[in-house]
PDB file of C-alpha atoms in Angstrom:
ATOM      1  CA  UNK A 617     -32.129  40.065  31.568  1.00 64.00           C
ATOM      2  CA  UNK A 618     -29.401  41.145  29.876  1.00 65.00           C
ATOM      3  CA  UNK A 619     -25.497  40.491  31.990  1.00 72.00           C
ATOM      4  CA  UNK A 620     -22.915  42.200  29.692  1.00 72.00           C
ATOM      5  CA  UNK A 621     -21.726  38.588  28.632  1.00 77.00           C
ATOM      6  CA  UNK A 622     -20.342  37.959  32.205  1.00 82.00           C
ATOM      7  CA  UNK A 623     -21.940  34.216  31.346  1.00 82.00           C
ATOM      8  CA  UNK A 624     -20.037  33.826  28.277  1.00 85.00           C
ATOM      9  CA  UNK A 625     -17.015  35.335  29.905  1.00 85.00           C
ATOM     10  CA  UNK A 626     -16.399  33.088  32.778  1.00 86.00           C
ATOM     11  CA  UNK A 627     -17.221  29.738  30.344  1.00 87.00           C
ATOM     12  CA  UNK A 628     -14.271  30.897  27.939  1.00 89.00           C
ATOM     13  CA  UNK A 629     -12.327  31.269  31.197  1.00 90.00           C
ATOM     14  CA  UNK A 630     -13.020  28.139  32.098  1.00 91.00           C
ATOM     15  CA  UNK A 631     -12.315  26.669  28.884  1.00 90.00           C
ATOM     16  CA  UNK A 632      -9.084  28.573  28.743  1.00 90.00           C
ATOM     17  CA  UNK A 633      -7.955  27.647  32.237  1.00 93.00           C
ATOM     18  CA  UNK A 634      -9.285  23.912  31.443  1.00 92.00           C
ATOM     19  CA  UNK A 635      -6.671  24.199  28.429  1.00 92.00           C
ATOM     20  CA  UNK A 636      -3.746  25.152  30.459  1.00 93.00           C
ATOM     21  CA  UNK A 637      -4.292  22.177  32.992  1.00 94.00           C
ATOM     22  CA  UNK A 638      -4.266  19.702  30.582  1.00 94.00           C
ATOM     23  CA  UNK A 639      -1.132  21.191  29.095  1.00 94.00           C
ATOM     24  CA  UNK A 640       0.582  20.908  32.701  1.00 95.00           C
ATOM     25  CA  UNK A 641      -1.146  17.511  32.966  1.00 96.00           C
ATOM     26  CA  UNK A 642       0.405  16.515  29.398  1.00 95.00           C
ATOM     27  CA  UNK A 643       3.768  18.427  30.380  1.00 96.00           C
ATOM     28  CA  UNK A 644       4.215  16.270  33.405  1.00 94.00           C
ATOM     29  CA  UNK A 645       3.307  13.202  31.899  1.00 95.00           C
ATOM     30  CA  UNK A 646       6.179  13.804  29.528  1.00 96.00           C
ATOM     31  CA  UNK A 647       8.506  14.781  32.051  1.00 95.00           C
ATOM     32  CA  UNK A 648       7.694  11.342  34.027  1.00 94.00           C
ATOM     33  CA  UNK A 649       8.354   9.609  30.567  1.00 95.00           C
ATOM     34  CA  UNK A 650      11.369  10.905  30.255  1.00 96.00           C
ATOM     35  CA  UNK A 651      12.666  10.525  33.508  1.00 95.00           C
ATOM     36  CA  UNK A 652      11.631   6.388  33.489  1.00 96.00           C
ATOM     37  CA  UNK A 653      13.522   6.157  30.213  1.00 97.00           C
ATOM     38  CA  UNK A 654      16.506   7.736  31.440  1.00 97.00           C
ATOM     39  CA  UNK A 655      16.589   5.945  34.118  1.00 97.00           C
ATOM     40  CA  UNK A 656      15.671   2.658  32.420  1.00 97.00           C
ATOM     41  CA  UNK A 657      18.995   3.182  30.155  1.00 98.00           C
ATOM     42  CA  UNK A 658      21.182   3.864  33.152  1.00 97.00           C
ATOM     43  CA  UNK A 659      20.194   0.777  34.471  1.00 98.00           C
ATOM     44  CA  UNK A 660      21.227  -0.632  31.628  1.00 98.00           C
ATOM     45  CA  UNK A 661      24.107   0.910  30.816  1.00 98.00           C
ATOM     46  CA  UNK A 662      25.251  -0.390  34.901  1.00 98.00           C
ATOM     47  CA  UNK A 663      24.218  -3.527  33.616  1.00 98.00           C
ATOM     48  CA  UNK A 664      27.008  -3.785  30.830  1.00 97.00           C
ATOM     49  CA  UNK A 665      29.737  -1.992  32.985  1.00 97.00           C
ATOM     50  CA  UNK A 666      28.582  -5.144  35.815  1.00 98.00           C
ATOM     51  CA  UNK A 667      29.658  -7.419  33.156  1.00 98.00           C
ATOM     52  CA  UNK A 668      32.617  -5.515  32.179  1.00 98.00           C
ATOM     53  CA  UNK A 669      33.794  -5.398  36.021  1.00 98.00           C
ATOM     54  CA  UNK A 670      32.977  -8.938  36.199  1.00 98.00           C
ATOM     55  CA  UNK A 671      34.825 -10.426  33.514  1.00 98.00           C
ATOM     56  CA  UNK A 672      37.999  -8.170  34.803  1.00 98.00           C
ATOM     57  CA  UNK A 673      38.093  -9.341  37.598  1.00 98.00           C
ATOM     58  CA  UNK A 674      38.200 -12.517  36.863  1.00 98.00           C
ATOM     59  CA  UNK A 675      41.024 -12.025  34.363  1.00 98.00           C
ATOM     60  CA  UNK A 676      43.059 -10.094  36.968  1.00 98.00           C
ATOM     61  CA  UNK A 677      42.208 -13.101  39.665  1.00 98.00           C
ATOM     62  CA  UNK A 678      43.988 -15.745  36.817  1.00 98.00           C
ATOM     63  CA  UNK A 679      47.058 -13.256  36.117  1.00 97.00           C
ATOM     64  CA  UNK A 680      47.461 -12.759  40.001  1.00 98.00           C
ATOM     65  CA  UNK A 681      47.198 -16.567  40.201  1.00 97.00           C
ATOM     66  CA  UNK A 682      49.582 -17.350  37.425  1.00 96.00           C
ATOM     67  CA  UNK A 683      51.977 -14.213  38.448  1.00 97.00           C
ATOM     68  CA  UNK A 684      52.259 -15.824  42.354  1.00 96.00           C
ATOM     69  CA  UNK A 685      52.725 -19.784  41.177  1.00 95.00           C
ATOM     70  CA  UNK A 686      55.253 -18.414  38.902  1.00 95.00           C
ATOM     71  CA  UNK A 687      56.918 -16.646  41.338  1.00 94.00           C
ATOM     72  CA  UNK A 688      57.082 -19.316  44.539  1.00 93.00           C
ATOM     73  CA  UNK A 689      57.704 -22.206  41.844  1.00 91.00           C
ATOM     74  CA  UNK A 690      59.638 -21.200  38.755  1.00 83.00           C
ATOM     75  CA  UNK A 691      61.328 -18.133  39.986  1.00 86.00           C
ATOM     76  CA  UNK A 692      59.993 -16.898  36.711  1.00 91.00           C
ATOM     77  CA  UNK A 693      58.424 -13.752  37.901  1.00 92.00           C
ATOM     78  CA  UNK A 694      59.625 -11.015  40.256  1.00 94.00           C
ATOM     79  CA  UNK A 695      58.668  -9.398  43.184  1.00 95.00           C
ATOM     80  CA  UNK A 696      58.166  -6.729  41.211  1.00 96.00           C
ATOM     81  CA  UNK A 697      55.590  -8.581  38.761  1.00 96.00           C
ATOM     82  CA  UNK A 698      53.930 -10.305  41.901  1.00 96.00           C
ATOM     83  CA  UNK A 699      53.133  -6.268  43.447  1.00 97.00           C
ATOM     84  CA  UNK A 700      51.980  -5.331  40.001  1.00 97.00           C
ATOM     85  CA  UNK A 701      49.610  -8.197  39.628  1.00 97.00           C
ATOM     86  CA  UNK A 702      48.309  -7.800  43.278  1.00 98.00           C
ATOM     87  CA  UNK A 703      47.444  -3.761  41.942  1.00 98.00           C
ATOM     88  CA  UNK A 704      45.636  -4.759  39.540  1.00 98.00           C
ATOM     89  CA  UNK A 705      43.696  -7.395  41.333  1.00 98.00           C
ATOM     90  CA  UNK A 706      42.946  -4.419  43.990  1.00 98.00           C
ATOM     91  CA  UNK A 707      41.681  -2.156  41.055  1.00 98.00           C
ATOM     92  CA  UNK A 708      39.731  -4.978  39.425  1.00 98.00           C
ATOM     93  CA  UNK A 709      38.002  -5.462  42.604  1.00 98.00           C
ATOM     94  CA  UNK A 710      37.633  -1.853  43.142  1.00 98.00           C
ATOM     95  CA  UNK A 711      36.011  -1.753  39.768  1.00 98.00           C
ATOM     96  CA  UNK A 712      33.411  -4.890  40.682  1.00 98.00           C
ATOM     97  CA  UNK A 713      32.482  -2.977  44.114  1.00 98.00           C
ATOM     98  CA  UNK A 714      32.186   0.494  41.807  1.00 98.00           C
ATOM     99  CA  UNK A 715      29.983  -1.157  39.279  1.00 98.00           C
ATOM    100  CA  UNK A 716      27.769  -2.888  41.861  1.00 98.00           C
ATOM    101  CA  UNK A 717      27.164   0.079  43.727  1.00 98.00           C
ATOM    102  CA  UNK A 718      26.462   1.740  40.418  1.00 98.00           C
ATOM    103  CA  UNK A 719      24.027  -0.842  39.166  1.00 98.00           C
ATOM    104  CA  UNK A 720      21.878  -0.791  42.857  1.00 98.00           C
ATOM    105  CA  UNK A 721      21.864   3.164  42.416  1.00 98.00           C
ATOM    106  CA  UNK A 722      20.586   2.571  38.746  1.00 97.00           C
ATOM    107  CA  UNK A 723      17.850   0.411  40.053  1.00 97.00           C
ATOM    108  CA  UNK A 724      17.166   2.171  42.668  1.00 97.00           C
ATOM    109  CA  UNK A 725      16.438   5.828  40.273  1.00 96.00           C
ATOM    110  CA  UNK A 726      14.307   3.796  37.983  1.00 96.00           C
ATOM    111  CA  UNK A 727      12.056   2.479  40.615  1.00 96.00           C
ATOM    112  CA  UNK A 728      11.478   5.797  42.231  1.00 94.00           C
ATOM    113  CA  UNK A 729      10.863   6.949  38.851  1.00 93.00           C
ATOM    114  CA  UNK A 730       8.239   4.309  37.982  1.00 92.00           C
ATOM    115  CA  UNK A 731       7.245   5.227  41.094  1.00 87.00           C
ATOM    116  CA  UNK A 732       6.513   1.649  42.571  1.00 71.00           C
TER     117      UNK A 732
END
């Protein structure tokens, strides 16, 4: 019995709709890839600011240190130098609490994105 091709016609719109799903499926998977590898470079881009912060702050810990002896001891340095050195221990340790919090968001993004 003849159908008009109705058979034929829902089979090519399966296939067709079949297409388009795997297009969204490979779309997403793309978009997942993406996101992971964006995250996974903000991680470690945190990673080498950590070390940055790190390595300040242990420079401005020294200078404060050197700034203080040299002022109670020698008389060397100033009041003003001894303020100065205590700011920049305060933004070297601003930066080391900035970059940590940085780095745990980092890790935190590319975990949700891994999705583990």
């Amino acid at each position: 019995m003849f159908d008009g091709f109705d058979r034929e016609n829902r089979v090519r719109e399966a296939a067709a709709q079949r297409g388009a799903t795997e297009a969204e499926v490979a779309e997403l998977e793309l978009r997942v890839i993406r996101q992971v590898w964006q995250a996974y470079t903000d991680v470690k881009t945190a990673l080498g600011k950590r070390d940055f912060a790190l390595a300040l702050l242990a420079a401005s810990e020294e200078a404060y240190s050197a700034t203080l002896e040299s002022y109670q001891s020698a008389g060397l340095a100033t009041v003003l130098d001894l303020l100065a050195a205590q700011r920049d221990l305060a933004r070297a340790r601003f930066t080391d609490i900035q970059s940590r919090a940085d780095l745990l968001r980092a890790s935190a993004a590319l975990v949700y994105a891994a999705g583990d």
